[in-house]
Amino acid sequence: MIRAVIFDLDGTLLDRDRSLEAFIDEQHNCLAEHLQHIPKDQFAKRFIELDAKGYVWKDRVYQQLIEEFEIKGIGWETLLDDYVKNFHVHCIPFPNLLSMLEDLAGKSIRLGIITNGRGQFQLDNILALGIQEYFEEILISEWEGVSKPDPAIFQKALARLGISPDEAVYIGDHPQNDIQAAQAIGMKAIWKKDPHWSCLDADGEIEDLNEIGRLVGQFNTQELKAQL
């Protein structure tokens, strides 16, 4: 029986694409003295390309932007500091985030998060979404010393929750780091659909977070039937 649901953060609970667009818009406005020679849409497009869905840290992104757009009077360190300090202000959740968490909590499903990223940065984003109280365990790769898809970070989460892999389902948007990695240690995995990738081997897939409760119920019903 499924006793716990563990989530990825970016692209699963946090609509990172929209959040990043909102941050870039604000940064371009606030630092117009240095960036106004760059059309905002062009700046945003190139930032998003270099960011590579968050898999490239922003020190490299800003260094490249400064070189390509010949940005003067401000260093990449200042731009990065602005990102680190202010991205969380622009965090946008996917629809139905809170109602989904309330639904699972009401069914006594235990909840956790496993996310790659910088510790305080990711925690600030979780706090900005107002969801920390729902989760018994939050594992952030920098603080854990291990990152997805390494099985160790999934095993850490299960151990802290005191459950076995077959009692948990993991939900994420990345086919390898989330779906295949969770399945490799015996967890079920649900793919949060993302237009940038395809995933054919998940145990289930969703477009809306409110679909999760139904899928968890289906998993448990299937297990009960198999026991008869």
mmCIF file with all atom_site columns, C-alpha atoms in Angstrom:
data_model
loop_
_atom_site.group_PDB
_atom_site.id
_atom_site.type_symbol
_atom_site.label_atom_id
_atom_site.label_alt_id
_atom_site.label_comp_id
_atom_site.label_asym_id
_atom_site.label_entity_id
_atom_site.label_seq_id
_atom_site.pdbx_PDB_ins_code
_atom_site.Cartn_x
_atom_site.Cartn_y
_atom_site.Cartn_z
_atom_site.occupancy
_atom_site.B_iso_or_equiv
_atom_site.pdbx_formal_charge
_atom_site.auth_seq_id
_atom_site.auth_comp_id
_atom_site.auth_asym_id
_atom_site.auth_atom_id
_atom_site.pdbx_PDB_model_num
ATOM 1   C CA . MET A 1 1   ? 0.000  0.000   0.000   1.00 0.00 ? 1   MET A CA 1
ATOM 2   C CA . ILE A 1 2   ? 1.169  3.521   -0.756  1.00 0.00 ? 2   ILE A CA 1
ATOM 3   C CA . ARG A 1 3   ? 1.850  5.282   2.529   1.00 0.00 ? 3   ARG A CA 1
ATOM 4   C CA . ALA A 1 4   ? 3.970  8.191   1.270   1.00 0.00 ? 4   ALA A CA 1
ATOM 5   C CA . VAL A 1 5   ? 4.234  10.504  -1.710  1.00 0.00 ? 5   VAL A CA 1
ATOM 6   C CA . ILE A 1 6   ? 7.584  12.187  -2.347  1.00 0.00 ? 6   ILE A CA 1
ATOM 7   C CA . PHE A 1 7   ? 7.891  15.092  -4.772  1.00 0.00 ? 7   PHE A CA 1
ATOM 8   C CA . ASP A 1 8   ? 10.430 16.805  -6.930  1.00 0.00 ? 8   ASP A CA 1
ATOM 9   C CA . LEU A 1 9   ? 10.219 20.610  -6.611  1.00 0.00 ? 9   LEU A CA 1
ATOM 10  C CA . ASP A 1 10  ? 11.125 22.470  -9.831  1.00 0.00 ? 10  ASP A CA 1
ATOM 11  C CA . GLY A 1 11  ? 8.773  21.645  -12.670 1.00 0.00 ? 11  GLY A CA 1
ATOM 12  C CA . THR A 1 12  ? 6.571  19.556  -10.397 1.00 0.00 ? 12  THR A CA 1
ATOM 13  C CA . LEU A 1 13  ? 5.289  21.722  -7.536  1.00 0.00 ? 13  LEU A CA 1
ATOM 14  C CA . LEU A 1 14  ? 6.953  24.988  -8.580  1.00 0.00 ? 14  LEU A CA 1
ATOM 15  C CA . ASP A 1 15  ? 6.143  26.275  -12.067 1.00 0.00 ? 15  ASP A CA 1
ATOM 16  C CA . ARG A 1 16  ? 9.755  27.189  -12.646 1.00 0.00 ? 16  ARG A CA 1
ATOM 17  C CA . ASP A 1 17  ? 9.273  28.357  -16.232 1.00 0.00 ? 17  ASP A CA 1
ATOM 18  C CA . ARG A 1 18  ? 6.742  31.022  -15.275 1.00 0.00 ? 18  ARG A CA 1
ATOM 19  C CA . SER A 1 19  ? 8.658  31.916  -12.119 1.00 0.00 ? 19  SER A CA 1
ATOM 20  C CA . LEU A 1 20  ? 11.863 32.414  -14.056 1.00 0.00 ? 20  LEU A CA 1
ATOM 21  C CA . GLU A 1 21  ? 10.118 34.574  -16.660 1.00 0.00 ? 21  GLU A CA 1
ATOM 22  C CA . ALA A 1 22  ? 8.678  36.760  -13.886 1.00 0.00 ? 22  ALA A CA 1
ATOM 23  C CA . PHE A 1 23  ? 12.088 37.124  -12.232 1.00 0.00 ? 23  PHE A CA 1
ATOM 24  C CA . ILE A 1 24  ? 13.865 37.990  -15.498 1.00 0.00 ? 24  ILE A CA 1
ATOM 25  C CA . ASP A 1 25  ? 11.258 40.650  -16.265 1.00 0.00 ? 25  ASP A CA 1
ATOM 26  C CA . GLU A 1 26  ? 11.772 42.230  -12.852 1.00 0.00 ? 26  GLU A CA 1
ATOM 27  C CA . GLN A 1 27  ? 15.557 42.061  -13.023 1.00 0.00 ? 27  GLN A CA 1
ATOM 28  C CA . HIS A 1 28  ? 15.590 43.735  -16.421 1.00 0.00 ? 28  HIS A CA 1
ATOM 29  C CA . ASN A 1 29  ? 13.378 46.532  -15.058 1.00 0.00 ? 29  ASN A CA 1
ATOM 30  C CA . CYS A 1 30  ? 15.315 47.043  -11.823 1.00 0.00 ? 30  CYS A CA 1
ATOM 31  C CA . LEU A 1 31  ? 18.717 47.035  -13.501 1.00 0.00 ? 31  LEU A CA 1
ATOM 32  C CA . ALA A 1 32  ? 17.654 49.020  -16.552 1.00 0.00 ? 32  ALA A CA 1
ATOM 33  C CA . GLU A 1 33  ? 20.677 51.307  -16.142 1.00 0.00 ? 33  GLU A CA 1
ATOM 34  C CA . HIS A 1 34  ? 22.856 48.394  -17.238 1.00 0.00 ? 34  HIS A CA 1
ATOM 35  C CA . LEU A 1 35  ? 20.443 46.296  -19.294 1.00 0.00 ? 35  LEU A CA 1
ATOM 36  C CA . GLN A 1 36  ? 18.231 48.769  -21.158 1.00 0.00 ? 36  GLN A CA 1
ATOM 37  C CA . HIS A 1 37  ? 20.311 48.476  -24.348 1.00 0.00 ? 37  HIS A CA 1
ATOM 38  C CA . ILE A 1 38  ? 19.124 44.838  -24.573 1.00 0.00 ? 38  ILE A CA 1
ATOM 39  C CA . PRO A 1 39  ? 15.512 44.264  -25.672 1.00 0.00 ? 39  PRO A CA 1
ATOM 40  C CA . LYS A 1 40  ? 13.763 42.562  -22.776 1.00 0.00 ? 40  LYS A CA 1
ATOM 41  C CA . ASP A 1 41  ? 12.420 39.687  -24.856 1.00 0.00 ? 41  ASP A CA 1
ATOM 42  C CA . GLN A 1 42  ? 15.864 39.033  -26.287 1.00 0.00 ? 42  GLN A CA 1
ATOM 43  C CA . PHE A 1 43  ? 17.459 39.087  -22.828 1.00 0.00 ? 43  PHE A CA 1
ATOM 44  C CA . ALA A 1 44  ? 14.816 36.706  -21.465 1.00 0.00 ? 44  ALA A CA 1
ATOM 45  C CA . LYS A 1 45  ? 15.079 34.316  -24.412 1.00 0.00 ? 45  LYS A CA 1
ATOM 46  C CA . ARG A 1 46  ? 18.837 33.999  -24.121 1.00 0.00 ? 46  ARG A CA 1
ATOM 47  C CA . PHE A 1 47  ? 18.731 33.681  -20.320 1.00 0.00 ? 47  PHE A CA 1
ATOM 48  C CA . ILE A 1 48  ? 16.260 30.797  -20.590 1.00 0.00 ? 48  ILE A CA 1
ATOM 49  C CA . GLU A 1 49  ? 18.365 29.081  -23.256 1.00 0.00 ? 49  GLU A CA 1
ATOM 50  C CA . LEU A 1 50  ? 21.533 29.293  -21.158 1.00 0.00 ? 50  LEU A CA 1
ATOM 51  C CA . ASP A 1 51  ? 19.705 28.258  -17.987 1.00 0.00 ? 51  ASP A CA 1
ATOM 52  C CA . ALA A 1 52  ? 18.853 24.876  -19.591 1.00 0.00 ? 52  ALA A CA 1
ATOM 53  C CA . LYS A 1 53  ? 15.838 24.187  -17.372 1.00 0.00 ? 53  LYS A CA 1
ATOM 54  C CA . GLY A 1 54  ? 17.863 25.029  -14.267 1.00 0.00 ? 54  GLY A CA 1
ATOM 55  C CA . TYR A 1 55  ? 20.644 22.531  -14.946 1.00 0.00 ? 55  TYR A CA 1
ATOM 56  C CA . VAL A 1 56  ? 23.204 25.327  -15.440 1.00 0.00 ? 56  VAL A CA 1
ATOM 57  C CA . TRP A 1 57  ? 23.978 27.442  -12.379 1.00 0.00 ? 57  TRP A CA 1
ATOM 58  C CA . LYS A 1 58  ? 23.534 31.142  -12.888 1.00 0.00 ? 58  LYS A CA 1
ATOM 59  C CA . ASP A 1 59  ? 27.170 32.161  -12.476 1.00 0.00 ? 59  ASP A CA 1
ATOM 60  C CA . ARG A 1 60  ? 27.834 30.676  -15.906 1.00 0.00 ? 60  ARG A CA 1
ATOM 61  C CA . VAL A 1 61  ? 24.598 32.100  -17.307 1.00 0.00 ? 61  VAL A CA 1
ATOM 62  C CA . TYR A 1 62  ? 25.405 35.653  -16.246 1.00 0.00 ? 62  TYR A CA 1
ATOM 63  C CA . GLN A 1 63  ? 29.028 35.455  -17.378 1.00 0.00 ? 63  GLN A CA 1
ATOM 64  C CA . GLN A 1 64  ? 27.832 34.423  -20.822 1.00 0.00 ? 64  GLN A CA 1
ATOM 65  C CA . LEU A 1 65  ? 25.143 37.122  -20.923 1.00 0.00 ? 65  LEU A CA 1
ATOM 66  C CA . ILE A 1 66  ? 27.652 39.842  -20.006 1.00 0.00 ? 66  ILE A CA 1
ATOM 67  C CA . GLU A 1 67  ? 29.961 38.694  -22.785 1.00 0.00 ? 67  GLU A CA 1
ATOM 68  C CA . GLU A 1 68  ? 27.294 38.273  -25.468 1.00 0.00 ? 68  GLU A CA 1
ATOM 69  C CA . PHE A 1 69  ? 25.372 41.485  -24.749 1.00 0.00 ? 69  PHE A CA 1
ATOM 70  C CA . GLU A 1 70  ? 28.428 43.558  -23.771 1.00 0.00 ? 70  GLU A CA 1
ATOM 71  C CA . ILE A 1 71  ? 26.888 44.515  -20.427 1.00 0.00 ? 71  ILE A CA 1
ATOM 72  C CA . LYS A 1 72  ? 28.900 47.275  -18.743 1.00 0.00 ? 72  LYS A CA 1
ATOM 73  C CA . GLY A 1 73  ? 29.073 48.710  -15.246 1.00 0.00 ? 73  GLY A CA 1
ATOM 74  C CA . ILE A 1 74  ? 27.856 45.615  -13.410 1.00 0.00 ? 74  ILE A CA 1
ATOM 75  C CA . GLY A 1 75  ? 29.513 42.275  -12.752 1.00 0.00 ? 75  GLY A CA 1
ATOM 76  C CA . TRP A 1 76  ? 28.095 38.780  -12.991 1.00 0.00 ? 76  TRP A CA 1
ATOM 77  C CA . GLU A 1 77  ? 28.528 38.461  -9.224  1.00 0.00 ? 77  GLU A CA 1
ATOM 78  C CA . THR A 1 78  ? 26.029 41.291  -8.652  1.00 0.00 ? 78  THR A CA 1
ATOM 79  C CA . LEU A 1 79  ? 23.553 39.796  -11.098 1.00 0.00 ? 79  LEU A CA 1
ATOM 80  C CA . LEU A 1 80  ? 23.903 36.390  -9.451  1.00 0.00 ? 80  LEU A CA 1
ATOM 81  C CA . ASP A 1 81  ? 23.438 37.893  -5.995  1.00 0.00 ? 81  ASP A CA 1
ATOM 82  C CA . ASP A 1 82  ? 20.212 39.507  -7.179  1.00 0.00 ? 82  ASP A CA 1
ATOM 83  C CA . TYR A 1 83  ? 19.021 36.133  -8.486  1.00 0.00 ? 83  TYR A CA 1
ATOM 84  C CA . VAL A 1 84  ? 19.866 34.288  -5.275  1.00 0.00 ? 84  VAL A CA 1
ATOM 85  C CA . LYS A 1 85  ? 18.225 36.893  -3.040  1.00 0.00 ? 85  LYS A CA 1
ATOM 86  C CA . ASN A 1 86  ? 15.126 37.655  -5.080  1.00 0.00 ? 86  ASN A CA 1
ATOM 87  C CA . PHE A 1 87  ? 14.098 34.666  -7.196  1.00 0.00 ? 87  PHE A CA 1
ATOM 88  C CA . HIS A 1 88  ? 11.849 33.328  -4.411  1.00 0.00 ? 88  HIS A CA 1
ATOM 89  C CA . VAL A 1 89  ? 9.751  36.515  -4.529  1.00 0.00 ? 89  VAL A CA 1
ATOM 90  C CA . HIS A 1 90  ? 8.566  35.430  -7.978  1.00 0.00 ? 90  HIS A CA 1
ATOM 91  C CA . CYS A 1 91  ? 7.819  31.768  -7.216  1.00 0.00 ? 91  CYS A CA 1
ATOM 92  C CA . ILE A 1 92  ? 4.593  30.612  -8.891  1.00 0.00 ? 92  ILE A CA 1
ATOM 93  C CA . PRO A 1 93  ? 3.015  27.257  -7.953  1.00 0.00 ? 93  PRO A CA 1
ATOM 94  C CA . PHE A 1 94  ? 1.336  24.946  -10.395 1.00 0.00 ? 94  PHE A CA 1
ATOM 95  C CA . PRO A 1 95  ? -2.484 25.095  -10.153 1.00 0.00 ? 95  PRO A CA 1
ATOM 96  C CA . ASN A 1 96  ? -4.143 23.141  -7.348  1.00 0.00 ? 96  ASN A CA 1
ATOM 97  C CA . LEU A 1 97  ? -0.940 22.713  -5.343  1.00 0.00 ? 97  LEU A CA 1
ATOM 98  C CA . LEU A 1 98  ? -2.459 23.400  -1.938  1.00 0.00 ? 98  LEU A CA 1
ATOM 99  C CA . SER A 1 99  ? -5.693 21.510  -2.582  1.00 0.00 ? 99  SER A CA 1
ATOM 100 C CA . MET A 1 100 ? -3.682 18.467  -3.680  1.00 0.00 ? 100 MET A CA 1
ATOM 101 C CA . LEU A 1 101 ? -1.525 18.554  -0.542  1.00 0.00 ? 101 LEU A CA 1
ATOM 102 C CA . GLU A 1 102 ? -4.594 18.972  1.639   1.00 0.00 ? 102 GLU A CA 1
ATOM 103 C CA . ASP A 1 103 ? -6.228 15.997  -0.087  1.00 0.00 ? 103 ASP A CA 1
ATOM 104 C CA . LEU A 1 104 ? -3.244 13.702  0.460   1.00 0.00 ? 104 LEU A CA 1
ATOM 105 C CA . ALA A 1 105 ? -2.736 14.847  4.043   1.00 0.00 ? 105 ALA A CA 1
ATOM 106 C CA . GLY A 1 106 ? -6.425 14.219  4.711   1.00 0.00 ? 106 GLY A CA 1
ATOM 107 C CA . LYS A 1 107 ? -5.919 10.623  3.586   1.00 0.00 ? 107 LYS A CA 1
ATOM 108 C CA . SER A 1 108 ? -3.014 10.221  6.052   1.00 0.00 ? 108 SER A CA 1
ATOM 109 C CA . ILE A 1 109 ? -0.486 10.044  3.204   1.00 0.00 ? 109 ILE A CA 1
ATOM 110 C CA . ARG A 1 110 ? 2.940  11.103  4.419   1.00 0.00 ? 110 ARG A CA 1
ATOM 111 C CA . LEU A 1 111 ? 4.713  13.697  2.276   1.00 0.00 ? 111 LEU A CA 1
ATOM 112 C CA . GLY A 1 112 ? 8.303  14.482  1.377   1.00 0.00 ? 112 GLY A CA 1
ATOM 113 C CA . ILE A 1 113 ? 10.414 16.446  -1.100  1.00 0.00 ? 113 ILE A CA 1
ATOM 114 C CA . ILE A 1 114 ? 13.660 15.472  -2.829  1.00 0.00 ? 114 ILE A CA 1
ATOM 115 C CA . THR A 1 115 ? 15.129 18.275  -4.924  1.00 0.00 ? 115 THR A CA 1
ATOM 116 C CA . ASN A 1 116 ? 18.486 18.991  -6.486  1.00 0.00 ? 116 ASN A CA 1
ATOM 117 C CA . GLY A 1 117 ? 19.888 22.455  -5.940  1.00 0.00 ? 117 GLY A CA 1
ATOM 118 C CA . ARG A 1 118 ? 21.464 24.889  -3.507  1.00 0.00 ? 118 ARG A CA 1
ATOM 119 C CA . GLY A 1 119 ? 20.199 24.391  0.024   1.00 0.00 ? 119 GLY A CA 1
ATOM 120 C CA . GLN A 1 120 ? 19.028 27.806  1.200   1.00 0.00 ? 120 GLN A CA 1
ATOM 121 C CA . PHE A 1 121 ? 17.941 28.821  -2.291  1.00 0.00 ? 121 PHE A CA 1
ATOM 122 C CA . GLN A 1 122 ? 15.601 25.840  -2.642  1.00 0.00 ? 122 GLN A CA 1
ATOM 123 C CA . LEU A 1 123 ? 14.329 26.154  0.925   1.00 0.00 ? 123 LEU A CA 1
ATOM 124 C CA . ASP A 1 124 ? 13.500 29.830  0.302   1.00 0.00 ? 124 ASP A CA 1
ATOM 125 C CA . ASN A 1 125 ? 11.459 28.755  -2.731  1.00 0.00 ? 125 ASN A CA 1
ATOM 126 C CA . ILE A 1 126 ? 9.582  26.146  -0.694  1.00 0.00 ? 126 ILE A CA 1
ATOM 127 C CA . LEU A 1 127 ? 8.847  28.750  1.986   1.00 0.00 ? 127 LEU A CA 1
ATOM 128 C CA . ALA A 1 128 ? 7.674  31.204  -0.687  1.00 0.00 ? 128 ALA A CA 1
ATOM 129 C CA . LEU A 1 129 ? 5.140  28.627  -1.886  1.00 0.00 ? 129 LEU A CA 1
ATOM 130 C CA . GLY A 1 130 ? 3.837  28.298  1.681   1.00 0.00 ? 130 GLY A CA 1
ATOM 131 C CA . ILE A 1 131 ? 4.012  24.499  1.696   1.00 0.00 ? 131 ILE A CA 1
ATOM 132 C CA . GLN A 1 132 ? 6.751  23.590  4.181   1.00 0.00 ? 132 GLN A CA 1
ATOM 133 C CA . GLU A 1 133 ? 4.296  22.538  6.898   1.00 0.00 ? 133 GLU A CA 1
ATOM 134 C CA . TYR A 1 134 ? 2.881  19.728  4.766   1.00 0.00 ? 134 TYR A CA 1
ATOM 135 C CA . PHE A 1 135 ? 6.179  17.842  4.485   1.00 0.00 ? 135 PHE A CA 1
ATOM 136 C CA . GLU A 1 136 ? 7.738  15.569  7.058   1.00 0.00 ? 136 GLU A CA 1
ATOM 137 C CA . GLU A 1 137 ? 11.044 15.398  5.198   1.00 0.00 ? 137 GLU A CA 1
ATOM 138 C CA . ILE A 1 138 ? 12.694 17.822  2.776   1.00 0.00 ? 138 ILE A CA 1
ATOM 139 C CA . LEU A 1 139 ? 15.951 16.683  1.206   1.00 0.00 ? 139 LEU A CA 1
ATOM 140 C CA . ILE A 1 140 ? 17.974 19.220  -0.822  1.00 0.00 ? 140 ILE A CA 1
ATOM 141 C CA . SER A 1 141 ? 20.977 17.831  -2.644  1.00 0.00 ? 141 SER A CA 1
ATOM 142 C CA . GLU A 1 142 ? 23.535 20.413  -1.494  1.00 0.00 ? 142 GLU A CA 1
ATOM 143 C CA . TRP A 1 143 ? 22.735 19.762  2.162   1.00 0.00 ? 143 TRP A CA 1
ATOM 144 C CA . GLU A 1 144 ? 22.513 15.995  1.714   1.00 0.00 ? 144 GLU A CA 1
ATOM 145 C CA . GLY A 1 145 ? 25.813 15.709  -0.136  1.00 0.00 ? 145 GLY A CA 1
ATOM 146 C CA . VAL A 1 146 ? 24.190 13.629  -2.866  1.00 0.00 ? 146 VAL A CA 1
ATOM 147 C CA . SER A 1 147 ? 21.888 14.457  -5.758  1.00 0.00 ? 147 SER A CA 1
ATOM 148 C CA . LYS A 1 148 ? 19.388 12.768  -8.025  1.00 0.00 ? 148 LYS A CA 1
ATOM 149 C CA . PRO A 1 149 ? 19.609 10.358  -9.810  1.00 0.00 ? 149 PRO A CA 1
ATOM 150 C CA . ASP A 1 150 ? 21.904 8.779   -7.189  1.00 0.00 ? 150 ASP A CA 1
ATOM 151 C CA . PRO A 1 151 ? 19.780 6.165   -5.367  1.00 0.00 ? 151 PRO A CA 1
ATOM 152 C CA . ALA A 1 152 ? 21.284 7.230   -2.041  1.00 0.00 ? 152 ALA A CA 1
ATOM 153 C CA . ILE A 1 153 ? 19.152 10.377  -1.809  1.00 0.00 ? 153 ILE A CA 1
ATOM 154 C CA . PHE A 1 154 ? 15.954 8.383   -2.400  1.00 0.00 ? 154 PHE A CA 1
ATOM 155 C CA . GLN A 1 155 ? 17.040 5.798   0.166   1.00 0.00 ? 155 GLN A CA 1
ATOM 156 C CA . LYS A 1 156 ? 17.719 8.588   2.681   1.00 0.00 ? 156 LYS A CA 1
ATOM 157 C CA . ALA A 1 157 ? 14.184 9.915   2.254   1.00 0.00 ? 157 ALA A CA 1
ATOM 158 C CA . LEU A 1 158 ? 12.627 6.486   2.682   1.00 0.00 ? 158 LEU A CA 1
ATOM 159 C CA . ALA A 1 159 ? 14.730 5.768   5.767   1.00 0.00 ? 159 ALA A CA 1
ATOM 160 C CA . ARG A 1 160 ? 13.719 9.045   7.409   1.00 0.00 ? 160 ARG A CA 1
ATOM 161 C CA . LEU A 1 161 ? 10.066 8.339   6.696   1.00 0.00 ? 161 LEU A CA 1
ATOM 162 C CA . GLY A 1 162 ? 10.494 4.783   7.951   1.00 0.00 ? 162 GLY A CA 1
ATOM 163 C CA . ILE A 1 163 ? 8.920  3.168   4.904   1.00 0.00 ? 163 ILE A CA 1
ATOM 164 C CA . SER A 1 164 ? 9.960  0.674   2.245   1.00 0.00 ? 164 SER A CA 1
ATOM 165 C CA . PRO A 1 165 ? 10.267 1.537   -1.473  1.00 0.00 ? 165 PRO A CA 1
ATOM 166 C CA . ASP A 1 166 ? 7.076  -0.329  -2.381  1.00 0.00 ? 166 ASP A CA 1
ATOM 167 C CA . GLU A 1 167 ? 5.149  1.893   0.044   1.00 0.00 ? 167 GLU A CA 1
ATOM 168 C CA . ALA A 1 168 ? 6.117  5.115   -1.707  1.00 0.00 ? 168 ALA A CA 1
ATOM 169 C CA . VAL A 1 169 ? 5.526  6.903   -4.988  1.00 0.00 ? 169 VAL A CA 1
ATOM 170 C CA . TYR A 1 170 ? 7.778  9.606   -6.396  1.00 0.00 ? 170 TYR A CA 1
ATOM 171 C CA . ILE A 1 171 ? 6.479  12.411  -8.598  1.00 0.00 ? 171 ILE A CA 1
ATOM 172 C CA . GLY A 1 172 ? 8.719  14.429  -10.885 1.00 0.00 ? 172 GLY A CA 1
ATOM 173 C CA . ASP A 1 173 ? 9.115  15.916  -14.341 1.00 0.00 ? 173 ASP A CA 1
ATOM 174 C CA . HIS A 1 174 ? 12.509 14.556  -15.417 1.00 0.00 ? 174 HIS A CA 1
ATOM 175 C CA . PRO A 1 175 ? 12.510 11.112  -17.094 1.00 0.00 ? 175 PRO A CA 1
ATOM 176 C CA . GLN A 1 176 ? 15.940 10.043  -15.799 1.00 0.00 ? 176 GLN A CA 1
ATOM 177 C CA . ASN A 1 177 ? 16.558 11.991  -12.590 1.00 0.00 ? 177 ASN A CA 1
ATOM 178 C CA . ASP A 1 178 ? 13.045 11.447  -11.267 1.00 0.00 ? 178 ASP A CA 1
ATOM 179 C CA . ILE A 1 179 ? 11.186 8.583   -12.933 1.00 0.00 ? 179 ILE A CA 1
ATOM 180 C CA . GLN A 1 180 ? 13.912 6.080   -13.733 1.00 0.00 ? 180 GLN A CA 1
ATOM 181 C CA . ALA A 1 181 ? 15.885 6.873   -10.576 1.00 0.00 ? 181 ALA A CA 1
ATOM 182 C CA . ALA A 1 182 ? 12.887 6.278   -8.301  1.00 0.00 ? 182 ALA A CA 1
ATOM 183 C CA . GLN A 1 183 ? 11.872 3.098   -10.095 1.00 0.00 ? 183 GLN A CA 1
ATOM 184 C CA . ALA A 1 184 ? 15.434 1.776   -9.862  1.00 0.00 ? 184 ALA A CA 1
ATOM 185 C CA . ILE A 1 185 ? 15.117 1.398   -6.089  1.00 0.00 ? 185 ILE A CA 1
ATOM 186 C CA . GLY A 1 186 ? 11.624 -0.086  -6.219  1.00 0.00 ? 186 GLY A CA 1
ATOM 187 C CA . MET A 1 187 ? 9.392  2.968   -5.907  1.00 0.00 ? 187 MET A CA 1
ATOM 188 C CA . LYS A 1 188 ? 6.473  3.702   -8.191  1.00 0.00 ? 188 LYS A CA 1
ATOM 189 C CA . ALA A 1 189 ? 6.946  6.886   -10.187 1.00 0.00 ? 189 ALA A CA 1
ATOM 190 C CA . ILE A 1 190 ? 4.469  9.372   -11.664 1.00 0.00 ? 190 ILE A CA 1
ATOM 191 C CA . TRP A 1 191 ? 5.594  11.715  -14.413 1.00 0.00 ? 191 TRP A CA 1
ATOM 192 C CA . LYS A 1 192 ? 4.464  15.351  -14.235 1.00 0.00 ? 192 LYS A CA 1
ATOM 193 C CA . LYS A 1 193 ? 4.228  15.999  -17.964 1.00 0.00 ? 193 LYS A CA 1
ATOM 194 C CA . ASP A 1 194 ? 6.722  18.489  -19.362 1.00 0.00 ? 194 ASP A CA 1
ATOM 195 C CA . PRO A 1 195 ? 6.791  19.554  -23.022 1.00 0.00 ? 195 PRO A CA 1
ATOM 196 C CA . HIS A 1 196 ? 10.607 19.545  -23.041 1.00 0.00 ? 196 HIS A CA 1
ATOM 197 C CA . TRP A 1 197 ? 10.857 15.784  -22.475 1.00 0.00 ? 197 TRP A CA 1
ATOM 198 C CA . SER A 1 198 ? 9.093  12.522  -23.169 1.00 0.00 ? 198 SER A CA 1
ATOM 199 C CA . CYS A 1 199 ? 8.679  9.672   -20.722 1.00 0.00 ? 199 CYS A CA 1
ATOM 200 C CA . LEU A 1 200 ? 7.319  6.288   -21.719 1.00 0.00 ? 200 LEU A CA 1
ATOM 201 C CA . ASP A 1 201 ? 8.078  4.116   -18.697 1.00 0.00 ? 201 ASP A CA 1
ATOM 202 C CA . ALA A 1 202 ? 6.392  5.880   -15.761 1.00 0.00 ? 202 ALA A CA 1
ATOM 203 C CA . ASP A 1 203 ? 3.816  4.044   -13.632 1.00 0.00 ? 203 ASP A CA 1
ATOM 204 C CA . GLY A 1 204 ? 1.436  6.920   -14.288 1.00 0.00 ? 204 GLY A CA 1
ATOM 205 C CA . GLU A 1 205 ? 1.424  10.449  -15.644 1.00 0.00 ? 205 GLU A CA 1
ATOM 206 C CA . ILE A 1 206 ? -0.395 13.664  -14.791 1.00 0.00 ? 206 ILE A CA 1
ATOM 207 C CA . GLU A 1 207 ? -0.935 17.105  -16.223 1.00 0.00 ? 207 GLU A CA 1
ATOM 208 C CA . ASP A 1 208 ? -2.682 18.564  -13.157 1.00 0.00 ? 208 ASP A CA 1
ATOM 209 C CA . LEU A 1 209 ? -1.601 18.047  -9.559  1.00 0.00 ? 209 LEU A CA 1
ATOM 210 C CA . ASN A 1 210 ? -5.144 17.173  -8.537  1.00 0.00 ? 210 ASN A CA 1
ATOM 211 C CA . GLU A 1 211 ? -4.805 13.910  -10.484 1.00 0.00 ? 211 GLU A CA 1
ATOM 212 C CA . ILE A 1 212 ? -2.343 12.543  -7.928  1.00 0.00 ? 212 ILE A CA 1
ATOM 213 C CA . GLY A 1 213 ? -4.904 11.443  -5.343  1.00 0.00 ? 213 GLY A CA 1
ATOM 214 C CA . ARG A 1 214 ? -6.773 9.410   -7.944  1.00 0.00 ? 214 ARG A CA 1
ATOM 215 C CA . LEU A 1 215 ? -3.617 7.649   -9.125  1.00 0.00 ? 215 LEU A CA 1
ATOM 216 C CA . VAL A 1 216 ? -2.510 6.801   -5.593  1.00 0.00 ? 216 VAL A CA 1
ATOM 217 C CA . GLY A 1 217 ? -5.964 5.362   -4.982  1.00 0.00 ? 217 GLY A CA 1
ATOM 218 C CA . GLN A 1 218 ? -5.658 3.261   -8.145  1.00 0.00 ? 218 GLN A CA 1
ATOM 219 C CA . PHE A 1 219 ? -2.286 1.883   -7.049  1.00 0.00 ? 219 PHE A CA 1
ATOM 220 C CA . ASN A 1 220 ? -3.734 0.816   -3.703  1.00 0.00 ? 220 ASN A CA 1
ATOM 221 C CA . THR A 1 221 ? -6.825 -0.717  -5.292  1.00 0.00 ? 221 THR A CA 1
ATOM 222 C CA . GLN A 1 222 ? -4.662 -2.727  -7.696  1.00 0.00 ? 222 GLN A CA 1
ATOM 223 C CA . GLU A 1 223 ? -2.572 -4.034  -4.799  1.00 0.00 ? 223 GLU A CA 1
ATOM 224 C CA . LEU A 1 224 ? -5.651 -5.076  -2.820  1.00 0.00 ? 224 LEU A CA 1
ATOM 225 C CA . LYS A 1 225 ? -7.027 -6.948  -5.830  1.00 0.00 ? 225 LYS A CA 1
ATOM 226 C CA . ALA A 1 226 ? -3.704 -8.699  -6.349  1.00 0.00 ? 226 ALA A CA 1
ATOM 227 C CA . GLN A 1 227 ? -3.820 -9.943  -2.746  1.00 0.00 ? 227 GLN A CA 1
ATOM 228 C CA . LEU A 1 228 ? -7.261 -11.558 -3.177  1.00 0.00 ? 228 LEU A CA 1
#
